[in-house]
Every structure is written in C-alpha cells, then in structure tokens.
Coordinates of C-alpha atoms in Angstrom, one line a residue:
Chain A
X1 CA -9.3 16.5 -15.8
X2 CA -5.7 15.6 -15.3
X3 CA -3.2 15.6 -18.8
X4 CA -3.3 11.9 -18.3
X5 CA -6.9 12.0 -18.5
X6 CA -6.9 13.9 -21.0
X7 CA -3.9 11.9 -23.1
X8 CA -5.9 8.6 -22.7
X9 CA -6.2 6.9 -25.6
X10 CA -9.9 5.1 -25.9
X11 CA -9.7 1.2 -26.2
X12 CA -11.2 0.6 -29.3
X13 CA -9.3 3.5 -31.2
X14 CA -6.1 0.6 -29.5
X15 CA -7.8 -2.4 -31.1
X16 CA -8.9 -0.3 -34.2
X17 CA -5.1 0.4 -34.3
X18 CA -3.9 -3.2 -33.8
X19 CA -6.1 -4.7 -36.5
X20 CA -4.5 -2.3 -38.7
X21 CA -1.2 -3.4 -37.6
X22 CA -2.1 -6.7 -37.9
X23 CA -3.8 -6.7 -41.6
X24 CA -1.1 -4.5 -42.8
X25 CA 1.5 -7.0 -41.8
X26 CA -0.7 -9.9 -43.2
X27 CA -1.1 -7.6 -46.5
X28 CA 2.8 -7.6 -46.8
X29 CA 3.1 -11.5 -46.0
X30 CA 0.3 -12.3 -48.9
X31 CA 2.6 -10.1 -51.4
X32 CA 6.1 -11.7 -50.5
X33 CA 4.7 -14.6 -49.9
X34 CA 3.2 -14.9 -53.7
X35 CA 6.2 -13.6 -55.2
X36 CA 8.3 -15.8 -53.4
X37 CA 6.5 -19.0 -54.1
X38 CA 6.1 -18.5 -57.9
X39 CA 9.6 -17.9 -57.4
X40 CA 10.6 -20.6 -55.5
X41 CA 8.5 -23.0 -57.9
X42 CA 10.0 -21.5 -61.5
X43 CA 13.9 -22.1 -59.6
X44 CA 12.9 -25.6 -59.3
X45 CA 10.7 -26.2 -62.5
X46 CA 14.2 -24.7 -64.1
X47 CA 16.5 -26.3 -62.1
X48 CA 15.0 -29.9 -63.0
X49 CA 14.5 -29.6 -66.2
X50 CA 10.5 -29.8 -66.1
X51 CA 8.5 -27.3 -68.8
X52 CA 6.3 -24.9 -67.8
X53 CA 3.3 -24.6 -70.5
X54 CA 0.5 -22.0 -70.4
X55 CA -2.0 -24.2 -68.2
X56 CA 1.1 -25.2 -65.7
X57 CA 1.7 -21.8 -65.2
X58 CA -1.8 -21.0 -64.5
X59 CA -2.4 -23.9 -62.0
X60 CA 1.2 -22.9 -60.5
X61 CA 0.1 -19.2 -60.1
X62 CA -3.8 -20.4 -58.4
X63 CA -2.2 -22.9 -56.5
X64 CA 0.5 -20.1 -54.9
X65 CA -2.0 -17.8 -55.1
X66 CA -4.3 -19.9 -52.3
X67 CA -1.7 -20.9 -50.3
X68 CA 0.0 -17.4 -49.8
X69 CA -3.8 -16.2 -49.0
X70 CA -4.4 -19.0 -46.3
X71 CA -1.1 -18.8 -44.8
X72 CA -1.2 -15.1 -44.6
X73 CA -5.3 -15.5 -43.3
X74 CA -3.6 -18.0 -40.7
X75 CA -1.2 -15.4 -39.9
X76 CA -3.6 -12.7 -39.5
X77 CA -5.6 -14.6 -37.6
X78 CA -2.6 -15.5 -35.0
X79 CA -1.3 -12.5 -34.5
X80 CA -4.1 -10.8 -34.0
X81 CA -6.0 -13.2 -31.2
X82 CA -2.7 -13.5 -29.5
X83 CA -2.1 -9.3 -29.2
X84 CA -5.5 -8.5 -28.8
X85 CA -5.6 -11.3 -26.3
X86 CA -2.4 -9.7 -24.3
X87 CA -4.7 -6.2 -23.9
X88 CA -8.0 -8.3 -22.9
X89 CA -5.7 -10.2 -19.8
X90 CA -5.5 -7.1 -18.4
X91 CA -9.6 -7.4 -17.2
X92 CA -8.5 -10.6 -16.0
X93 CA -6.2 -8.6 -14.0
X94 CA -8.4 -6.0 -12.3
X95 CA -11.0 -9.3 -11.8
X96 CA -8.0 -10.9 -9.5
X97 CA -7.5 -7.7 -7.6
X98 CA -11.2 -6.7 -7.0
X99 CA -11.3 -10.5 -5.7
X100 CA -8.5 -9.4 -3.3
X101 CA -9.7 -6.1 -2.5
X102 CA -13.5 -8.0 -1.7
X103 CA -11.5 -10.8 0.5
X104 CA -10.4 -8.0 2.8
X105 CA -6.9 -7.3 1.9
X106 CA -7.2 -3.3 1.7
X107 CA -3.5 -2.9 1.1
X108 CA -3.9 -3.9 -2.7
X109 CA -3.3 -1.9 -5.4
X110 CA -4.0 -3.2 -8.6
X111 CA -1.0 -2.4 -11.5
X112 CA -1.7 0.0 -14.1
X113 CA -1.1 -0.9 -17.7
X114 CA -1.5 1.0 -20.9
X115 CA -3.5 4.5 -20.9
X116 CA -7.0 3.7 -21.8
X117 CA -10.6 3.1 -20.4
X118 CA -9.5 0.1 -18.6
X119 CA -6.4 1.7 -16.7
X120 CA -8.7 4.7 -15.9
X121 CA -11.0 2.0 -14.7
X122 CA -7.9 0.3 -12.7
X123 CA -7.3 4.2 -11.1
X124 CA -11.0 4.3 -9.6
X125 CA -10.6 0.9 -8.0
X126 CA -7.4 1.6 -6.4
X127 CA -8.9 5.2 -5.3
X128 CA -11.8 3.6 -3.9
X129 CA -9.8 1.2 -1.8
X130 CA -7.5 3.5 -0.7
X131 CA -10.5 5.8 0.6
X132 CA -12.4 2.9 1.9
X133 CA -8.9 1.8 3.7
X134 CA -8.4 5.5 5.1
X135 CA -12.0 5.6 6.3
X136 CA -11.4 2.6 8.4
X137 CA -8.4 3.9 9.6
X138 CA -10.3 6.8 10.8
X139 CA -13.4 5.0 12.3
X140 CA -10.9 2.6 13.9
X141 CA -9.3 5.8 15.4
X142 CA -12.4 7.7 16.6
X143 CA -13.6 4.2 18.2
X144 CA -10.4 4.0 20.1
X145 CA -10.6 7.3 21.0
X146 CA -14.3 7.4 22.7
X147 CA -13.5 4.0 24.4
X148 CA -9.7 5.8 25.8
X149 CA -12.3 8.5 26.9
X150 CA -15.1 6.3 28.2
X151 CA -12.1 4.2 30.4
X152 CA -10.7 7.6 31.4
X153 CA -13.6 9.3 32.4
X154 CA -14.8 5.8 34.1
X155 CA -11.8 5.5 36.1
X156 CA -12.2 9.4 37.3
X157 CA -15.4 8.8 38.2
X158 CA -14.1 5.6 40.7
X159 CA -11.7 8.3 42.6
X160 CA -14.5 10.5 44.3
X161 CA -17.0 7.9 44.6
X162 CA -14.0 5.9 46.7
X163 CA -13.9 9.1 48.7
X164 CA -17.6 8.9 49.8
X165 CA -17.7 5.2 50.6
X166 CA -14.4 5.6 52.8
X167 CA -16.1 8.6 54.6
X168 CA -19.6 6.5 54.4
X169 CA -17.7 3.8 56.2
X170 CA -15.6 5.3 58.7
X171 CA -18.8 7.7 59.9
X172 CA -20.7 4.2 59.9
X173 CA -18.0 2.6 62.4
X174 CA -18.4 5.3 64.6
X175 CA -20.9 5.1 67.6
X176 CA -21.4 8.6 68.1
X177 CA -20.5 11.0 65.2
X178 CA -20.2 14.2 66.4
X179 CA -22.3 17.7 64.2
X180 CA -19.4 19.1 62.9
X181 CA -18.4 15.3 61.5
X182 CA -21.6 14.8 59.6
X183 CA -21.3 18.5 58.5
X184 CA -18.1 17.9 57.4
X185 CA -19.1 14.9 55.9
X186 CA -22.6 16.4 54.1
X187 CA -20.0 18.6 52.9
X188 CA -17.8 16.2 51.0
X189 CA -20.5 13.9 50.1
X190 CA -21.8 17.3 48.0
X191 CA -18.1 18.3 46.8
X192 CA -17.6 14.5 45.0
X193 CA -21.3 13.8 43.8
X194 CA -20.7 17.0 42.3
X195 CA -17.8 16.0 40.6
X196 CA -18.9 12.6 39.8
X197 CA -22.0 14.3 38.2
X198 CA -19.6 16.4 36.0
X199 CA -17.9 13.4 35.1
X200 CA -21.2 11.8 34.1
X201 CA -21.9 14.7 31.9
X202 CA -18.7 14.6 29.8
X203 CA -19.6 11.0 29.6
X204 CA -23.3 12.0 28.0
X205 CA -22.3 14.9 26.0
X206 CA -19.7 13.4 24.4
X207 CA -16.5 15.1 26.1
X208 CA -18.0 18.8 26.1
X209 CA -15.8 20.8 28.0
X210 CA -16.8 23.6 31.0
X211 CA -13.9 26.5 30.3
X212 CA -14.3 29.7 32.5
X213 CA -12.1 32.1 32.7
X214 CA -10.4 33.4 35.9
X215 CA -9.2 36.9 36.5
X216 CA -6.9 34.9 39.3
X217 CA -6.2 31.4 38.2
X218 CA -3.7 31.4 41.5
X219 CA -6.4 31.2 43.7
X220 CA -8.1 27.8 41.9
X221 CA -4.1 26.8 41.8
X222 CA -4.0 27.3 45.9
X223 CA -7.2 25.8 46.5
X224 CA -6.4 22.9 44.5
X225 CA -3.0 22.4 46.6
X226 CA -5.0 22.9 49.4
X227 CA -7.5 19.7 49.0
X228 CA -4.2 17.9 47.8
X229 CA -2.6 18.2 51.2
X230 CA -5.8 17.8 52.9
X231 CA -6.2 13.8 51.5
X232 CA -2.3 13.4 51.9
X233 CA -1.2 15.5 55.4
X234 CA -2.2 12.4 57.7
X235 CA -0.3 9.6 55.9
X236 CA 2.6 11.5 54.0
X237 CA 5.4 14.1 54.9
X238 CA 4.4 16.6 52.0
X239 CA 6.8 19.5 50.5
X240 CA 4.3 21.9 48.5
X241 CA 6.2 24.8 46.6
X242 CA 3.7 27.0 44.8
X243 CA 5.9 30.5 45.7
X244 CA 6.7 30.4 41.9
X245 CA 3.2 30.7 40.5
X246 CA 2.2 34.0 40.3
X247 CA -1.3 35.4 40.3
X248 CA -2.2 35.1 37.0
X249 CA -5.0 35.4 34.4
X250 CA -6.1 31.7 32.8
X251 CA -9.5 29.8 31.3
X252 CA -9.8 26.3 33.0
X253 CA -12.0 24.0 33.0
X254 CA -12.3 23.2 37.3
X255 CA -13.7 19.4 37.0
X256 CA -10.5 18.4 34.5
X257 CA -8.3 20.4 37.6
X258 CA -9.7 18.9 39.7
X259 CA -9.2 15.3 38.1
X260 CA -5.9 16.1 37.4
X261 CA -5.0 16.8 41.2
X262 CA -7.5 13.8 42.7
X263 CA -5.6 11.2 40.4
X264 CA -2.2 12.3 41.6
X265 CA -3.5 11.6 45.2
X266 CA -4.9 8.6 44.1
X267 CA -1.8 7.4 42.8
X268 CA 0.7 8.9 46.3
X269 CA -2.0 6.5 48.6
X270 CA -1.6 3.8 46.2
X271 CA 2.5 3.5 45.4
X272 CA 3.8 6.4 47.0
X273 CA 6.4 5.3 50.0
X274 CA 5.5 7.1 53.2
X275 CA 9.8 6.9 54.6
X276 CA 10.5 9.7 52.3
X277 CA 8.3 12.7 51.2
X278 CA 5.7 13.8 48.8
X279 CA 6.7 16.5 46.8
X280 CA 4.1 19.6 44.8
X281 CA 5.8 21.9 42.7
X282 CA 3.4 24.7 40.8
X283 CA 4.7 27.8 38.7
X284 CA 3.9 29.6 36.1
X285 CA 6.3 30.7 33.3
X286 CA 6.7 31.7 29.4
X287 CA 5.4 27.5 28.8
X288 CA 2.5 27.9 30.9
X289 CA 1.5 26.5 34.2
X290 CA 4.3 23.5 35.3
X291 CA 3.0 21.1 38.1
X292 CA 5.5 18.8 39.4
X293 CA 5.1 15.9 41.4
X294 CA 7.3 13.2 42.9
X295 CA 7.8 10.4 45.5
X296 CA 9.4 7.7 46.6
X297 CA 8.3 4.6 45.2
X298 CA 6.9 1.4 47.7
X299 CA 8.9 -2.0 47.7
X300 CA 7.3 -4.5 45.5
X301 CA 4.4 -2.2 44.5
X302 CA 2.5 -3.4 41.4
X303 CA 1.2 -0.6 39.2
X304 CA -2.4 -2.1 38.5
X305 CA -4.4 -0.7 35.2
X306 CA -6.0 1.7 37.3
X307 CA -2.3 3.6 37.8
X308 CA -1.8 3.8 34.0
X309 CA -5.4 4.8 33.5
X310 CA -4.7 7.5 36.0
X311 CA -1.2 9.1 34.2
X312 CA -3.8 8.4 31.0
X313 CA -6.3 10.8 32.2
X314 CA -3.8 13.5 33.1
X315 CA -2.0 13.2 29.7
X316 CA -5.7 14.0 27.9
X317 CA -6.6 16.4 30.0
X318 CA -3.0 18.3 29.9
X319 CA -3.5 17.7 26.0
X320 CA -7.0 19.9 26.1
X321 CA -4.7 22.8 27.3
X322 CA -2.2 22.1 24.5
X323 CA 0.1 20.6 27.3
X324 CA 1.7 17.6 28.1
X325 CA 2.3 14.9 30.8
X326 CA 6.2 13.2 31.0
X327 CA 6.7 10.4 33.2
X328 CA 10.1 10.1 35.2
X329 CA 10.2 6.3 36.3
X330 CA 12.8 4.4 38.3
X331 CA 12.1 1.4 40.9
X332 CA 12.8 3.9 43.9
X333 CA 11.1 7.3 42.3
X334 CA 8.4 8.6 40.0
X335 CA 7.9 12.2 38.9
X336 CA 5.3 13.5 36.7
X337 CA 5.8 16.9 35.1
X338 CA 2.4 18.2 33.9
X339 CA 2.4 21.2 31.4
X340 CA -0.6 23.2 30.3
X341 CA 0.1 25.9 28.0
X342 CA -2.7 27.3 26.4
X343 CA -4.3 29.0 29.5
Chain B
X1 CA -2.6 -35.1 -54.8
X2 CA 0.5 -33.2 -54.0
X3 CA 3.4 -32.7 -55.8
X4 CA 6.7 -32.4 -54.7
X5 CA 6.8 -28.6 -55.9
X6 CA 3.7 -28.7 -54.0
X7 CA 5.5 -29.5 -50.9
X8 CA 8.5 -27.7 -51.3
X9 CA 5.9 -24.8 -52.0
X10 CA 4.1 -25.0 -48.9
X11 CA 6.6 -25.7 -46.5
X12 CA 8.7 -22.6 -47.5
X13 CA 5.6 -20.3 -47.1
X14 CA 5.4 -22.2 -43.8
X15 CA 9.1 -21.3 -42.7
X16 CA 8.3 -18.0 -43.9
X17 CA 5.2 -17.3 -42.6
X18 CA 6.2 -18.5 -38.9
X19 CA 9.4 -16.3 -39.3
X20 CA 7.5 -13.2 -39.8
X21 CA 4.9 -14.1 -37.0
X22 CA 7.4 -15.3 -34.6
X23 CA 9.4 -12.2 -35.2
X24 CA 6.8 -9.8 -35.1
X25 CA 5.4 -11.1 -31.4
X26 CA 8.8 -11.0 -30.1
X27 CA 8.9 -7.7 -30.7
X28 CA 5.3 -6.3 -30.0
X29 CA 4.6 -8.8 -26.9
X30 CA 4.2 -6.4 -23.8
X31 CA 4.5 -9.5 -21.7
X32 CA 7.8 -10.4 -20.3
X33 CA 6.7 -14.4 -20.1
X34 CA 5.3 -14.5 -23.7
X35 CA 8.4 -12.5 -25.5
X36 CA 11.3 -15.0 -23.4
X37 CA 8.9 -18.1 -25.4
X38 CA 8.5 -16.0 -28.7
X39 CA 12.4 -15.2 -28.7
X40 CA 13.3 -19.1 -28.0
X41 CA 11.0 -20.2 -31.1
X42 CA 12.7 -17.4 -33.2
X43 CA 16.1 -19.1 -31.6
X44 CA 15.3 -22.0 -32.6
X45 CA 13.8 -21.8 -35.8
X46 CA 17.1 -19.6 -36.8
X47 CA 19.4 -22.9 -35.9
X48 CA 16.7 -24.7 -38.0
X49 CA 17.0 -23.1 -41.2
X50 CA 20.6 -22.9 -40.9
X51 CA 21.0 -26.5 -40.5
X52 CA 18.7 -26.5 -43.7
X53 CA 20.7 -24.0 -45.5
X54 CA 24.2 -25.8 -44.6
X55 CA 22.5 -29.3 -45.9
X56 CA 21.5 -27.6 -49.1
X57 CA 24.9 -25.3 -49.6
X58 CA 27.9 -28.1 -48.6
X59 CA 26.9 -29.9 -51.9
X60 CA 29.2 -26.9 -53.5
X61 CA 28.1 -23.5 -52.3
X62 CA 30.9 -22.2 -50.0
X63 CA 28.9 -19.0 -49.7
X64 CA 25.2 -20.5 -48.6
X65 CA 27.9 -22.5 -46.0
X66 CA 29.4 -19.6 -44.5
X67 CA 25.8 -17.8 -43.7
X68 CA 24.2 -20.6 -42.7
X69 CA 26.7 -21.4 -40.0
X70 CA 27.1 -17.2 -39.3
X71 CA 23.3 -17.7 -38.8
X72 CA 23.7 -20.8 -36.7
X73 CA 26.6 -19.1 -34.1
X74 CA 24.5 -16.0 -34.0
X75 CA 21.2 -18.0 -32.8
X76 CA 23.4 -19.4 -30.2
X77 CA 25.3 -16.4 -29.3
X78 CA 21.6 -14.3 -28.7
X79 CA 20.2 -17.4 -26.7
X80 CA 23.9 -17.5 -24.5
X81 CA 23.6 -13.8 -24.0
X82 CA 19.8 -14.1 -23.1
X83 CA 20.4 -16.8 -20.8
X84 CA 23.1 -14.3 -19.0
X85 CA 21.7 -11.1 -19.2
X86 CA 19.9 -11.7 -15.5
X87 CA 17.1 -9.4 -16.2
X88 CA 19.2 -6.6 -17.9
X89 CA 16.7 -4.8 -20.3
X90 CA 19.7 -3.4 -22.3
X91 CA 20.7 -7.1 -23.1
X92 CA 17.9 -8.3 -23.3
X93 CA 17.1 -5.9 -26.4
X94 CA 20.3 -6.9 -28.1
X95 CA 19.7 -10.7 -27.2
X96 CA 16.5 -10.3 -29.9
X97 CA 17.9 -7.9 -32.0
X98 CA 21.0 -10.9 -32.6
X99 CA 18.1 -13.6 -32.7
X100 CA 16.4 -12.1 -35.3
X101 CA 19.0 -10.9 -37.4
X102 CA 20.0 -14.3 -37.5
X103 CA 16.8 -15.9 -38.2
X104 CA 16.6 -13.4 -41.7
X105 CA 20.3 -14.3 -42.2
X106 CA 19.2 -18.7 -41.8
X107 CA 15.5 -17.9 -44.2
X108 CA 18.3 -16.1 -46.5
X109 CA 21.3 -18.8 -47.1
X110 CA 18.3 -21.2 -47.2
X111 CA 15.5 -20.2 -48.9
X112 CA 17.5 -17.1 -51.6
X113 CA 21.0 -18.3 -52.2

C-alpha cells in the first residue's frame, strides 16, 4: 500500500467532519445571534421610550429565541448542502470522464481531488485507461509487425519464383534445349523452390529462424558472391572485393543470406544503370560482417513499392543479427551498407 | 402581526446571519467559480451595511461615519484588487481577507455603534 493509500482519509469520516463544522458554526450563530437580538431589541425599547414589563420581556425573549433558532437552522441547512454538495460534484466529475474514456478518447485522465475513497476510485480509472491505452499500443504494434513480416516475406518469396518463370520461359522459347540446359535448369528450379519453401515456412511458423553455425562462414560469404555475379555477369560490369573478409567462424541463418543477396540483385536488374559498374564489397572486422553495395542509378527510374519492400527486408533481416541497413541515395548513385554484428 | 422591533429584529439576524454564511463559504469553497461569487456577495453586502451604517451615523455620530465609509473604500479596494490580481493566488487571498475585514468593520458601525 502506498503512504497515500495509507494517508487516505475515508469519506464519511470528511462528511462526518463537515457536519461538525457546520453545526458548530450554526451553534455559535444561534448564541450571538440571541444575544444580539435581545440586545438589539432592549437599545431600541430604551431608546424610544417604550417599557419593558415582565410578560414583554418574556414574549421579546421567545420571539428572539425562535428566530435566532430558524435563522441559524436556515444557516445550517445552507452551508451544509452547499459544501457537502461541492465534495458530491466530484462523482459527477469521474461520471464525465468515464463518458469520455467509453467514447474512445484513451488520452483522458480524470483530475484528482481530495484524498478519499472517491479519488482512490479516480486513480483506478485512470490506471485502467492508461493500461487499456498501452495494450492497444502494443497490439497495434505486433499487428504492424506480422503484416511488415507477412509483405516482407511475400515480396521474398516473388524474387525466386521470378527466377523460375524467366528460366521456365526462356527454356519454353527454345526449340531444342540442349541436356546440360534442362540440367542446369532442374537444377535451379530445385535451388528457388527450395528457397521459396523456406520462405513459406517462416511464413507458417510465425518468423522461426534456421541458425547453424559455420566453422567457415567465408565459404557461405564466397558462394553467396558467387550466385550474385552469376545473375548480374551478362548485363552488368561488376567490381566484387571480398579480399577483406577473412575465414572466419559465424551462425547464419542461409535462407535470410540468401534473401539478403537475391534482393540486392533484384534491385541492380531493376534501377541499377548498366554505363557504369556494379560494385560488392565484403569484410569482416571488430563490427562484424560489412557488405557494401553500389551503382549507378538509371535515368527516370521509378522506385516502385517492391524496391522499398526489398531495402525493408534487408533492414529486418540485418536487425536479426543485431545489424543494420544505411541507405546512401542521390539521383545518380545508391549504396547500401549492410552490417551484421552478432555472428 | 409584526412589530416594528419585530422587523428591525429580524432583518438584523438576517444581515448577520448571511454575513457569517457568506463569509464562511468564501473561505471554505474549494471551487475557484463558487468562492469569485461568494466573495462578490461578501463585497457587496460590505458596501451595503456601510451605506446603512453612514445613513444611521451622519444624524450626529462622526465615529459610526468614519467606519462605515473605511468599510465602504475597503469593499471597493478588495473588489479593485480582485478584479486585477489576473489569477494571482497571493492576491487573491488578500483580496478576501480585505473583503471580509470590511464586511465585520460595515455589520460593526451599523449594527454595534
């Protein structure tokens, strides 16, 4: 129990208190009031001359006597209704701000008077709506979360499934595709279902990650580049740089890798201008694993949703290594520095 | 029926009895609304009695004059200083304290001298 708690004074120990106040005050009125008015009456029974016998007197005295007791009743009466009256307004108050509070304005806080039952009462409410308030907050949050994730993962999901039907369609135009071509082919077809399928299964398990851990992370690092120039080499002049990552020991999770590296080559075919080249910068340091990329930017190209879902995607998944994504943006260039730390 | 004593009887009990209850809720009123009312009744019944007390001393007592006016000057300097006190607490305060005094002073040069 907090001191205030404890300090609380109970409401009808308050009115208890005020009546006291009120007939003590109405006590002293009846007194000063009787002495006054028999006063007041034997100043002017003397003052014009008129006799005051035994029975006079005795009328006088009744007469004051009533009049000091209803005046002072009357005055009871006011003062009391009209305090008591100010500590009752107060339930009027918390009735208004419940109103509020129902209407949907959260934000409300209902103002605390006095120290009793009905302040404690006034506390609660204001508790209560300030729980409620962070409750939504945090459902609000989560919501926006797991649709971020569901977009993210759905958008991942469109970069290797592109992959098969360009593949799908190209084989298709041809009259006579060679073994080696549907091998090849069989082969990537098996490479992106399996991704997509990983995909799928972060979508069903809710975001459950697949970390292993790998004596030599360089060699997930080279094979990674590798595929990277593979869907670039033919339409892009590319400048890879990995001499500044060092074998070294790390726990990744290979589908997230891999979605990091398939949407930066989604986003080279899509904006990336082909007069100047592609650049792929990996090393390892004291922050982690650093993966640099940058291009030239084409004339007139407008980013569609897909290219900020993309940098999205990286961001999160650089954010699951305790890492980070910074975008470098001008209308000729764009670089993205992707750290992951915790390794 | 009434007598005049009657009258004068009641009516002072009245003056006195809405001093003391108009003084009293200035004073214990939590509400800022209520009090600024409270303390312009107490105004103006201080200006009231002292008009009273003035009417009742000028027929030859220079004393019952010179409170009743003090009472009068005081009302209006607590409802000037009230009016100017722009939410100040501190004035406020001494706007009723002046108000009240000079009620007491108005019941006194009327109702006691």
């Amino acid at each position: 129990m907090t001191e205030k708690a404890k300090r609380r004074r109970k409401l009808s120990y308050e009115i208890l208190g005020l009546f006291a106040v009120c007939f003590a005050a109405a006590l002293v009125l009846f007194f000063f009031l009787i002495f006054f008015g028999i006063g007041v009456a034997e100043e002017y029974c003397w003052e014009n001359g008129i006799p005051l016998d035994e029975e006079a007197l005795y009328r006088l005295d009744g007469f004051v006597f009533s009049v000091s007791l209803a005046v002072s009743v009357i005055f009871f009466a006011v003062l009391f209704i009209v305090l008591f009256g100010e500590r009752l307004a107060y339930i009027g108050t918390i009735i208004k701000g419940v109103d509020i509070l129902r209407g949907g304005e959260m934000g409300y806080r209902l103002p605390l008077e006095g120290n009793n039952e009905l302040t404690a009462l006034a506390e609660a409410i204001n508790y209560l709506s300030e729980t409620e308030a962070a409750v939504k907050a945090r459902e609000r949050g989560l919501k926006e979360e797991k649709e971020a994730l569901i977009r993210a993962l759905s958008h991942d999901i469109r970069t290797p499934l592109t992959s098969i039907i360009a593949y799908t369609e190209l084989l298709s135009a041809k009259e006579n595709a060679t073994a080696q071509e549907m091998s090849e082919y069989f082969s990537l077809v098996e490479k992106k279902a399996g991704q997509i399928k990983s995909i799928t299964e972060i979508l069903l398990d809710g975001g459950k990650r697949n970390v292993e851990h790998f004596e030599n992370a360089r060699l997930l690092i080279e094979q990674l580049v590798c595929e990277f120039e593979e869907a670039l080499e033919e339409s892009f002049t590319l400048k890879v740089d990995i001499s500044a990552c060092a074998a070294f020991a790390g726990s990744f999770d290979v589908q997230e890798m891999r979605r990091i590296f398939d949407n930066l080559i989604s986003n080279v075919q899509k904006y990336a201008a082909h007069e100047k080249p592609v650049e792929l910068t990996v090393e390892n340091g004291e922050r982690g694993l650093t993966v640099r990329q940058k291009n030239a930017v084409k004339k007139n190209a407008h980013q569609a949703q897909s290219y900020k879902m993309g940098l999205y995607s990286i961001l999160r998944i650089a954010q699951n290594y305790g890492g980070g994504a910074e975008v470098r943006q001008s209308e000729d260039e764009f670089e993205i520095i992707i750290t992951l730390s915790n390794l | 029926m009434f007598t005049s004593l009657d009258l004068l009887v009641v009516v002072s009990m009245g003056i006195i009895a809405a001093t003391f209850l108009s003084l009293m809720l200035m004073f214990l009123l939590k509400n800022q609304k209520a009090k600024r009312v409270f303390f312009y009744i107490v105004v103006a019944l201080g200006v009231y009695v002292s008009t009273i007390g003035f009417r009742i001393g000028i027929t030859g007592f220079i004393e019952q004059v010179v409170l009743a006016v003090l009472a009068a000057l005081m009302s209006v300097g607590a409802f000037v200083l009230e009016r100017a006190a722009g939410g100040d607490g501190k004035k406020l305060r001494i706007a009723r304290i002046i108000a009240a005094a000079a009620l007491v002073l108005g019941i006194i040069s009327a109702l006691f001298i």
